[in-house]
PDB file of C-alpha atoms in Angstrom:
ATOM      1  CA  MET A   1     -83.594  52.020 -17.943  1.00  0.00           C
ATOM      2  CA  SER A   2     -81.860  51.709 -14.751  1.00  0.00           C
ATOM      3  CA  ASP A   3     -78.049  50.651 -14.742  1.00  0.00           C
ATOM      4  CA  TRP A   4     -77.098  47.211 -15.584  1.00  0.00           C
ATOM      5  CA  ASN A   5     -76.645  44.089 -13.202  1.00  0.00           C
ATOM      6  CA  PRO A   6     -73.262  42.647 -14.013  1.00  0.00           C
ATOM      7  CA  ALA A   7     -73.778  39.886 -11.704  1.00  0.00           C
ATOM      8  CA  ASP A   8     -77.050  38.678 -13.431  1.00  0.00           C
ATOM      9  CA  TYR A   9     -75.639  39.216 -16.853  1.00  0.00           C
ATOM     10  CA  LEU A  10     -72.466  36.987 -15.972  1.00  0.00           C
ATOM     11  CA  ARG A  11     -74.755  33.931 -14.466  1.00  0.00           C
ATOM     12  CA  PHE A  12     -74.790  33.045 -18.150  1.00  0.00           C
ATOM     13  CA  GLY A  13     -71.337  34.528 -19.064  1.00  0.00           C
ATOM     14  CA  LYS A  14     -70.283  31.136 -21.109  1.00  0.00           C
ATOM     15  CA  GLU A  15     -72.959  31.420 -23.147  1.00  0.00           C
ATOM     16  CA  ARG A  16     -72.346  35.253 -23.851  1.00  0.00           C
ATOM     17  CA  SER A  17     -68.639  34.560 -24.483  1.00  0.00           C
ATOM     18  CA  ILE A  18     -68.786  31.710 -27.088  1.00  0.00           C
ATOM     19  CA  PRO A  19     -70.035  34.324 -30.101  1.00  0.00           C
ATOM     20  CA  ALA A  20     -67.430  36.638 -28.878  1.00  0.00           C
ATOM     21  CA  GLN A  21     -64.496  34.006 -29.189  1.00  0.00           C
ATOM     22  CA  ASP A  22     -66.404  33.036 -32.584  1.00  0.00           C
ATOM     23  CA  LEU A  23     -65.978  36.814 -33.645  1.00  0.00           C
ATOM     24  CA  ILE A  24     -62.086  37.007 -32.751  1.00  0.00           C
ATOM     25  CA  ALA A  25     -61.352  34.046 -34.710  1.00  0.00           C
ATOM     26  CA  HIS A  26     -62.598  35.477 -37.913  1.00  0.00           C
ATOM     27  CA  ILE A  27     -60.287  38.682 -37.247  1.00  0.00           C
ATOM     28  CA  ASP A  28     -57.096  38.297 -39.430  1.00  0.00           C
ATOM     29  CA  ILE A  29     -54.637  40.623 -37.824  1.00  0.00           C
ATOM     30  CA  ASP A  30     -51.359  39.314 -36.219  1.00  0.00           C
ATOM     31  CA  GLU A  31     -50.265  42.376 -33.907  1.00  0.00           C
ATOM     32  CA  PRO A  32     -52.713  44.944 -33.308  1.00  0.00           C
ATOM     33  CA  GLU A  33     -51.731  48.105 -31.465  1.00  0.00           C
ATOM     34  CA  ARG A  34     -54.824  49.251 -30.158  1.00  0.00           C
ATOM     35  CA  ILE A  35     -58.045  47.364 -29.612  1.00  0.00           C
ATOM     36  CA  LEU A  36     -61.518  49.241 -29.072  1.00  0.00           C
ATOM     37  CA  ASP A  37     -64.284  47.135 -27.106  1.00  0.00           C
ATOM     38  CA  ILE A  38     -67.727  48.578 -27.766  1.00  0.00           C
ATOM     39  CA  GLY A  39     -70.312  47.955 -25.299  1.00  0.00           C
ATOM     40  CA  CYS A  40     -67.602  45.870 -23.245  1.00  0.00           C
ATOM     41  CA  GLY A  41     -69.897  45.132 -20.451  1.00  0.00           C
ATOM     42  CA  PRO A  42     -68.450  43.566 -17.435  1.00  0.00           C
ATOM     43  CA  GLY A  43     -65.347  43.096 -19.606  1.00  0.00           C
ATOM     44  CA  ASN A  44     -65.483  39.277 -20.686  1.00  0.00           C
ATOM     45  CA  SER A  45     -65.284  39.932 -24.256  1.00  0.00           C
ATOM     46  CA  THR A  46     -62.203  42.464 -23.427  1.00  0.00           C
ATOM     47  CA  ARG A  47     -60.643  39.614 -21.420  1.00  0.00           C
ATOM     48  CA  LEU A  48     -60.810  37.348 -24.865  1.00  0.00           C
ATOM     49  CA  LEU A  49     -59.558  40.310 -26.877  1.00  0.00           C
ATOM     50  CA  LYS A  50     -56.424  40.487 -24.441  1.00  0.00           C
ATOM     51  CA  LYS A  51     -55.897  36.728 -24.484  1.00  0.00           C
ATOM     52  CA  ARG A  52     -55.839  36.614 -28.421  1.00  0.00           C
ATOM     53  CA  TRP A  53     -53.386  39.754 -28.531  1.00  0.00           C
ATOM     54  CA  PRO A  54     -51.565  40.129 -25.080  1.00  0.00           C
ATOM     55  CA  GLY A  55     -49.329  42.860 -26.560  1.00  0.00           C
ATOM     56  CA  SER A  56     -52.030  45.214 -27.454  1.00  0.00           C
ATOM     57  CA  ARG A  57     -53.557  48.465 -25.633  1.00  0.00           C
ATOM     58  CA  LEU A  58     -57.293  47.590 -24.996  1.00  0.00           C
ATOM     59  CA  THR A  59     -59.954  50.312 -24.278  1.00  0.00           C
ATOM     60  CA  GLY A  60     -63.240  49.213 -23.132  1.00  0.00           C
ATOM     61  CA  VAL A  61     -66.182  51.496 -23.514  1.00  0.00           C
ATOM     62  CA  ASP A  62     -69.964  50.861 -21.904  1.00  0.00           C
ATOM     63  CA  GLY A  63     -72.822  53.013 -21.480  1.00  0.00           C
ATOM     64  CA  SER A  64     -73.199  51.296 -17.737  1.00  0.00           C
ATOM     65  CA  SER A  65     -71.450  52.519 -14.933  1.00  0.00           C
ATOM     66  CA  ALA A  66     -72.024  49.677 -12.920  1.00  0.00           C
ATOM     67  CA  MET A  67     -70.323  47.273 -15.927  1.00  0.00           C
ATOM     68  CA  ILE A  68     -67.404  49.325 -16.106  1.00  0.00           C
ATOM     69  CA  GLU A  69     -66.854  49.287 -12.487  1.00  0.00           C
ATOM     70  CA  THR A  70     -66.949  45.340 -12.622  1.00  0.00           C
ATOM     71  CA  ALA A  71     -64.554  45.526 -15.699  1.00  0.00           C
ATOM     72  CA  ARG A  72     -62.320  47.502 -13.729  1.00  0.00           C
ATOM     73  CA  ASN A  73     -62.236  45.700 -10.767  1.00  0.00           C
ATOM     74  CA  ASN A  74     -62.085  42.097 -12.429  1.00  0.00           C
ATOM     75  CA  GLY A  75     -61.504  42.468 -15.957  1.00  0.00           C
ATOM     76  CA  PRO A  76     -57.987  42.378 -17.925  1.00  0.00           C
ATOM     77  CA  ASP A  77     -55.623  45.501 -17.913  1.00  0.00           C
ATOM     78  CA  ALA A  78     -57.142  48.098 -20.146  1.00  0.00           C
ATOM     79  CA  GLU A  79     -58.533  51.623 -20.318  1.00  0.00           C
ATOM     80  CA  TRP A  80     -62.045  51.528 -18.963  1.00  0.00           C
ATOM     81  CA  VAL A  81     -64.674  54.139 -20.168  1.00  0.00           C
ATOM     82  CA  ALA A  82     -67.991  54.480 -18.952  1.00  0.00           C
ATOM     83  CA  ALA A  83     -69.574  56.699 -21.735  1.00  0.00           C
ATOM     84  CA  ASP A  84     -72.859  57.054 -24.245  1.00  0.00           C
ATOM     85  CA  ILE A  85     -71.390  54.868 -27.158  1.00  0.00           C
ATOM     86  CA  ALA A  86     -73.081  57.146 -29.333  1.00  0.00           C
ATOM     87  CA  GLU A  87     -70.938  60.230 -28.286  1.00  0.00           C
ATOM     88  CA  TYR A  88     -67.772  58.669 -27.506  1.00  0.00           C
ATOM     89  CA  ASP A  89     -65.068  60.388 -29.711  1.00  0.00           C
ATOM     90  CA  PRO A  90     -61.980  58.718 -28.979  1.00  0.00           C
ATOM     91  CA  GLU A  91     -58.784  60.853 -29.990  1.00  0.00           C
ATOM     92  CA  GLN A  92     -56.648  58.024 -30.891  1.00  0.00           C
ATOM     93  CA  ARG A  93     -56.889  55.362 -33.817  1.00  0.00           C
ATOM     94  CA  PHE A  94     -57.544  51.723 -33.321  1.00  0.00           C
ATOM     95  CA  ASP A  95     -56.551  48.711 -35.355  1.00  0.00           C
ATOM     96  CA  ILE A  96     -59.602  46.719 -34.345  1.00  0.00           C
ATOM     97  CA  VAL A  97     -62.805  48.134 -33.208  1.00  0.00           C
ATOM     98  CA  PHE A  98     -65.146  45.300 -31.780  1.00  0.00           C
ATOM     99  CA  SER A  99     -68.732  44.691 -30.601  1.00  0.00           C
ATOM    100  CA  ASN A 100     -70.273  41.527 -29.490  1.00  0.00           C
ATOM    101  CA  ALA A 101     -74.110  42.223 -28.768  1.00  0.00           C
ATOM    102  CA  ALA A 102     -74.006  45.972 -28.058  1.00  0.00           C
ATOM    103  CA  LEU A 103     -75.630  47.405 -31.757  1.00  0.00           C
ATOM    104  CA  GLN A 104     -79.217  46.274 -30.757  1.00  0.00           C
ATOM    105  CA  TRP A 105     -79.367  48.926 -28.114  1.00  0.00           C
ATOM    106  CA  MET A 106     -78.583  51.540 -30.506  1.00  0.00           C
ATOM    107  CA  ASP A 107     -81.230  53.530 -32.779  1.00  0.00           C
ATOM    108  CA  ASP A 108     -79.282  55.214 -35.357  1.00  0.00           C
ATOM    109  CA  GLN A 109     -76.964  52.392 -36.381  1.00  0.00           C
ATOM    110  CA  GLU A 110     -76.024  53.816 -39.696  1.00  0.00           C
ATOM    111  CA  MET A 111     -74.216  56.669 -37.982  1.00  0.00           C
ATOM    112  CA  LEU A 112     -72.749  54.664 -35.755  1.00  0.00           C
ATOM    113  CA  LEU A 113     -71.030  52.468 -38.322  1.00  0.00           C
ATOM    114  CA  GLU A 114     -69.541  55.576 -39.876  1.00  0.00           C
ATOM    115  CA  ARG A 115     -68.099  56.725 -36.696  1.00  0.00           C
ATOM    116  CA  PHE A 116     -66.704  53.209 -35.930  1.00  0.00           C
ATOM    117  CA  GLN A 117     -65.199  53.634 -39.336  1.00  0.00           C
ATOM    118  CA  ARG A 118     -63.257  56.848 -38.551  1.00  0.00           C
ATOM    119  CA  PHE A 119     -62.395  55.456 -35.461  1.00  0.00           C
ATOM    120  CA  LEU A 120     -59.917  52.946 -37.253  1.00  0.00           C
ATOM    121  CA  THR A 121     -56.458  53.080 -38.566  1.00  0.00           C
ATOM    122  CA  GLY A 122     -55.896  52.567 -42.573  1.00  0.00           C
ATOM    123  CA  ALA A 123     -55.867  48.872 -42.370  1.00  0.00           C
ATOM    124  CA  GLY A 124     -58.220  48.678 -39.476  1.00  0.00           C
ATOM    125  CA  VAL A 125     -60.960  46.124 -39.133  1.00  0.00           C
ATOM    126  CA  LEU A 126     -64.464  46.594 -37.374  1.00  0.00           C
ATOM    127  CA  ALA A 127     -65.820  43.402 -36.057  1.00  0.00           C
ATOM    128  CA  ALA A 128     -69.502  42.959 -34.543  1.00  0.00           C
ATOM    129  CA  GLN A 129     -72.133  40.431 -33.518  1.00  0.00           C
ATOM    130  CA  VAL A 130     -75.633  41.397 -33.340  1.00  0.00           C
ATOM    131  CA  PRO A 131     -78.453  38.985 -31.540  1.00  0.00           C
ATOM    132  CA  PHE A 132     -81.212  38.616 -34.289  1.00  0.00           C
ATOM    133  CA  PHE A 133     -83.533  38.026 -31.225  1.00  0.00           C
ATOM    134  CA  TRP A 134     -86.780  39.070 -32.797  1.00  0.00           C
ATOM    135  CA  ASP A 135     -86.388  36.391 -35.583  1.00  0.00           C
ATOM    136  CA  MET A 136     -86.319  33.800 -33.091  1.00  0.00           C
ATOM    137  CA  PRO A 137     -89.814  31.885 -31.441  1.00  0.00           C
ATOM    138  CA  LEU A 138     -88.561  33.526 -27.941  1.00  0.00           C
ATOM    139  CA  GLY A 139     -88.499  37.267 -29.106  1.00  0.00           C
ATOM    140  CA  LYS A 140     -91.544  36.760 -31.375  1.00  0.00           C
ATOM    141  CA  THR A 141     -93.215  35.480 -27.749  1.00  0.00           C
ATOM    142  CA  ILE A 142     -91.803  38.053 -25.976  1.00  0.00           C
ATOM    143  CA  ASP A 143     -93.474  40.769 -28.312  1.00  0.00           C
ATOM    144  CA  ARG A 144     -97.050  38.782 -28.226  1.00  0.00           C
ATOM    145  CA  VAL A 145     -97.023  38.841 -24.417  1.00  0.00           C
ATOM    146  CA  SER A 146     -96.096  42.330 -24.308  1.00  0.00           C
ATOM    147  CA  ARG A 147     -99.016  43.180 -25.853  1.00  0.00           C
ATOM    148  CA  ASP A 148    -101.479  40.912 -23.952  1.00  0.00           C
ATOM    149  CA  ILE A 149    -104.411  43.098 -22.486  1.00  0.00           C
ATOM    150  CA  ARG A 150    -102.804  42.121 -18.811  1.00  0.00           C
ATOM    151  CA  PHE A 151     -99.508  44.216 -20.003  1.00  0.00           C
ATOM    152  CA  SER A 152    -100.009  46.128 -22.735  1.00  0.00           C
ATOM    153  CA  GLU A 153    -100.515  49.330 -20.945  1.00  0.00           C
ATOM    154  CA  LYS A 154     -96.757  49.264 -19.678  1.00  0.00           C
ATOM    155  CA  THR A 155     -95.020  47.126 -22.257  1.00  0.00           C
ATOM    156  CA  GLY A 156     -96.661  47.803 -25.578  1.00  0.00           C
ATOM    157  CA  ASN A 157     -94.228  49.588 -27.020  1.00  0.00           C
ATOM    158  CA  VAL A 158     -90.901  48.426 -25.450  1.00  0.00           C
ATOM    159  CA  SER A 159     -89.841  46.591 -28.697  1.00  0.00           C
ATOM    160  CA  ALA A 160     -88.951  49.914 -30.013  1.00  0.00           C
ATOM    161  CA  VAL A 161     -86.324  49.928 -27.457  1.00  0.00           C
ATOM    162  CA  PHE A 162     -84.166  47.375 -29.785  1.00  0.00           C
ATOM    163  CA  THR A 163     -82.933  48.293 -33.275  1.00  0.00           C
ATOM    164  CA  ILE A 164     -82.013  45.141 -35.487  1.00  0.00           C
ATOM    165  CA  HIS A 165     -81.703  45.115 -39.217  1.00  0.00           C
ATOM    166  CA  THR A 166     -81.500  42.665 -41.943  1.00  0.00           C
ATOM    167  CA  PRO A 167     -78.198  41.394 -42.813  1.00  0.00           C
ATOM    168  CA  GLY A 168     -78.374  43.151 -46.396  1.00  0.00           C
ATOM    169  CA  TRP A 169     -79.194  46.506 -44.446  1.00  0.00           C
ATOM    170  CA  TYR A 170     -75.560  45.898 -42.826  1.00  0.00           C
ATOM    171  CA  TYR A 171     -73.860  44.739 -45.716  1.00  0.00           C
ATOM    172  CA  ASP A 172     -75.255  47.825 -47.833  1.00  0.00           C
ATOM    173  CA  ARG A 173     -74.193  50.180 -45.396  1.00  0.00           C
ATOM    174  CA  LEU A 174     -70.839  48.414 -44.628  1.00  0.00           C
ATOM    175  CA  SER A 175     -70.199  48.277 -48.595  1.00  0.00           C
ATOM    176  CA  ALA A 176     -70.039  52.010 -48.647  1.00  0.00           C
ATOM    177  CA  LEU A 177     -67.404  52.140 -46.057  1.00  0.00           C
ATOM    178  CA  PHE A 178     -64.936  49.235 -46.348  1.00  0.00           C
ATOM    179  CA  ARG A 179     -63.548  47.516 -49.321  1.00  0.00           C
ATOM    180  CA  THR A 180     -64.027  43.777 -47.674  1.00  0.00           C
ATOM    181  CA  ILE A 181     -66.596  42.447 -45.862  1.00  0.00           C
ATOM    182  CA  PHE A 182     -67.623  39.266 -44.494  1.00  0.00           C
ATOM    183  CA  VAL A 183     -71.145  38.323 -42.874  1.00  0.00           C
ATOM    184  CA  TRP A 184     -72.248  35.195 -41.366  1.00  0.00           C
ATOM    185  CA  GLN A 185     -75.209  33.843 -39.018  1.00  0.00           C
ATOM    186  CA  THR A 186     -74.927  31.016 -36.607  1.00  0.00           C
ATOM    187  CA  ASP A 187     -77.624  29.438 -34.328  1.00  0.00           C
ATOM    188  CA  TYR A 188     -76.339  28.483 -31.156  1.00  0.00           C
ATOM    189  CA  TYR A 189     -77.690  25.494 -29.458  1.00  0.00           C
ATOM    190  CA  HIS A 190     -77.628  26.203 -25.443  1.00  0.00           C
ATOM    191  CA  VAL A 191     -78.507  23.042 -23.555  1.00  0.00           C
ATOM    192  CA  MET A 192     -80.693  24.426 -20.925  1.00  0.00           C
ATOM    193  CA  GLN A 193     -81.940  22.633 -17.787  1.00  0.00           C
ATOM    194  CA  SER A 194     -85.350  23.773 -18.215  1.00  0.00           C
ATOM    195  CA  HIS A 195     -88.278  26.712 -19.955  1.00  0.00           C
ATOM    196  CA  ALA A 196     -87.531  28.552 -16.568  1.00  0.00           C
ATOM    197  CA  ALA A 197     -83.715  28.678 -17.401  1.00  0.00           C
ATOM    198  CA  ILE A 198     -84.323  30.365 -20.885  1.00  0.00           C
ATOM    199  CA  VAL A 199     -86.539  32.819 -19.518  1.00  0.00           C
ATOM    200  CA  ASP A 200     -83.750  33.313 -16.509  1.00  0.00           C
ATOM    201  CA  MET A 201     -80.818  33.602 -19.401  1.00  0.00           C
ATOM    202  CA  ILE A 202     -82.672  36.527 -20.928  1.00  0.00           C
ATOM    203  CA  SER A 203     -83.923  38.406 -17.810  1.00  0.00           C
ATOM    204  CA  SER A 204     -80.829  40.315 -17.771  1.00  0.00           C
ATOM    205  CA  THR A 205     -80.761  41.220 -21.204  1.00  0.00           C
ATOM    206  CA  GLY A 206     -83.883  41.164 -23.868  1.00  0.00           C
ATOM    207  CA  LEU A 207     -86.345  40.856 -21.348  1.00  0.00           C
ATOM    208  CA  ARG A 208     -85.115  43.439 -19.045  1.00  0.00           C
ATOM    209  CA  PRO A 209     -86.648  46.375 -20.881  1.00  0.00           C
ATOM    210  CA  TYR A 210     -89.851  44.764 -20.307  1.00  0.00           C
ATOM    211  CA  LEU A 211     -89.361  43.863 -16.728  1.00  0.00           C
ATOM    212  CA  GLU A 212     -88.698  47.289 -15.446  1.00  0.00           C
ATOM    213  CA  ARG A 213     -91.824  48.974 -17.028  1.00  0.00           C
ATOM    214  CA  LEU A 214     -93.877  46.350 -14.735  1.00  0.00           C
ATOM    215  CA  ALA A 215     -95.268  48.213 -11.581  1.00  0.00           C
ATOM    216  CA  SER A 216     -93.977  45.287  -9.113  1.00  0.00           C
ATOM    217  CA  GLN A 217     -91.862  42.095  -8.675  1.00  0.00           C
ATOM    218  CA  ALA A 218     -95.122  40.249  -8.555  1.00  0.00           C
ATOM    219  CA  GLU A 219     -96.432  41.401 -11.937  1.00  0.00           C
ATOM    220  CA  ALA A 220     -92.824  40.914 -13.532  1.00  0.00           C
ATOM    221  CA  ASN A 221     -93.023  37.608 -12.151  1.00  0.00           C
ATOM    222  CA  ARG A 222     -96.448  36.772 -14.143  1.00  0.00           C
ATOM    223  CA  PHE A 223     -95.130  38.450 -17.404  1.00  0.00           C
ATOM    224  CA  CYS A 224     -92.011  35.791 -16.935  1.00  0.00           C
ATOM    225  CA  ALA A 225     -94.338  33.027 -16.209  1.00  0.00           C
ATOM    226  CA  GLU A 226     -96.601  33.625 -19.386  1.00  0.00           C
ATOM    227  CA  VAL A 227     -93.586  33.961 -21.582  1.00  0.00           C
ATOM    228  CA  GLU A 228     -92.528  30.328 -20.007  1.00  0.00           C
ATOM    229  CA  LYS A 229     -95.962  28.833 -21.066  1.00  0.00           C
ATOM    230  CA  GLN A 230     -95.940  29.959 -24.443  1.00  0.00           C
ATOM    231  CA  ILE A 231     -92.502  29.189 -25.376  1.00  0.00           C
ATOM    232  CA  ARG A 232     -93.061  25.578 -24.194  1.00  0.00           C
ATOM    233  CA  ARG A 233     -94.506  24.739 -27.732  1.00  0.00           C
ATOM    234  CA  ASP A 234     -91.531  26.042 -29.525  1.00  0.00           C
ATOM    235  CA  TYR A 235     -89.171  24.564 -27.642  1.00  0.00           C
ATOM    236  CA  PRO A 236     -89.414  20.886 -26.495  1.00  0.00           C
ATOM    237  CA  VAL A 237     -88.301  18.862 -23.710  1.00  0.00           C
ATOM    238  CA  GLN A 238     -85.449  16.607 -25.037  1.00  0.00           C
ATOM    239  CA  ARG A 239     -85.326  12.662 -23.578  1.00  0.00           C
ATOM    240  CA  ASP A 240     -82.995  13.629 -20.434  1.00  0.00           C
ATOM    241  CA  GLY A 241     -85.552  16.441 -19.585  1.00  0.00           C
ATOM    242  CA  ARG A 242     -83.353  19.174 -20.875  1.00  0.00           C
ATOM    243  CA  VAL A 243     -84.253  21.939 -23.643  1.00  0.00           C
ATOM    244  CA  LEU A 244     -82.356  22.800 -26.459  1.00  0.00           C
ATOM    245  CA  PHE A 245     -82.419  26.929 -27.031  1.00  0.00           C
ATOM    246  CA  PRO A 246     -81.211  27.685 -30.321  1.00  0.00           C
ATOM    247  CA  PHE A 247     -80.020  31.328 -30.331  1.00  0.00           C
ATOM    248  CA  LYS A 248     -79.729  33.186 -33.689  1.00  0.00           C
ATOM    249  CA  ARG A 249     -76.571  35.495 -34.116  1.00  0.00           C
ATOM    250  CA  PHE A 250     -75.332  37.554 -36.876  1.00  0.00           C
ATOM    251  CA  PHE A 251     -71.522  38.426 -37.592  1.00  0.00           C
ATOM    252  CA  PHE A 252     -69.841  40.907 -39.809  1.00  0.00           C
ATOM    253  CA  VAL A 253     -66.046  41.639 -40.212  1.00  0.00           C
ATOM    254  CA  ALA A 254     -65.255  44.703 -42.301  1.00  0.00           C
ATOM    255  CA  ARG A 255     -61.626  45.385 -43.415  1.00  0.00           C
ATOM    256  CA  GLU A 256     -59.754  48.258 -45.126  1.00  0.00           C
ATOM    257  CA  PRO A 257     -61.794  51.572 -44.569  1.00  0.00           C
ATOM    258  CA  LEU A 258     -62.514  53.505 -47.745  1.00  0.00           C
TER     259      LEU A 258
END
């Protein structure tokens, strides 16, 4: 895929930051010395970490050089690293390894969880949030549209870009690496102005790899229009004309590495 567009991503920065705030609230460490933000994007989650633990030294890592450049220019005081997360191997160890909505872009997550555990100090915490996008009506609609004969030649296999496991899968892998694991799931009800706004919100994330496969902006617009048309039956218009968009997210906080 081409590099990410930080400006597009941040247009829905509030909606993307609320899960990060909730994840941070479940991390019970008073004064961590070092924190690693995996898949930090433009630094919005790193800023929240800095606000919670202002005395900590932060490192933000992301595979997108554009995101890291935005974080370096607009984010908090931190070390910013543009690197392939699967290959990143820091010399220092961290009290917290944090990841908000990044794991779904990585295929060998069992290996990554083992690596992240090794990044921790003896009393460290691994905390992550994973969007359960494909369990949502919107995710299923996008997959269905991608297999439509009008688009399938280019988009039919794009879903393989994402890797999202079940809660039980994550628990089993984490229980082999940590003494204490806390898992939960939350549906965030975003109040959207229209169905088009829902498509707009995910056009810079979950829709992005599909749109990049299409040959022209006109074709991408047709794909988005079909998604918007089909999700109308799943997300009804409320009395005030707006639309409730529930977004399913899975969280885990793992403590005490084995």
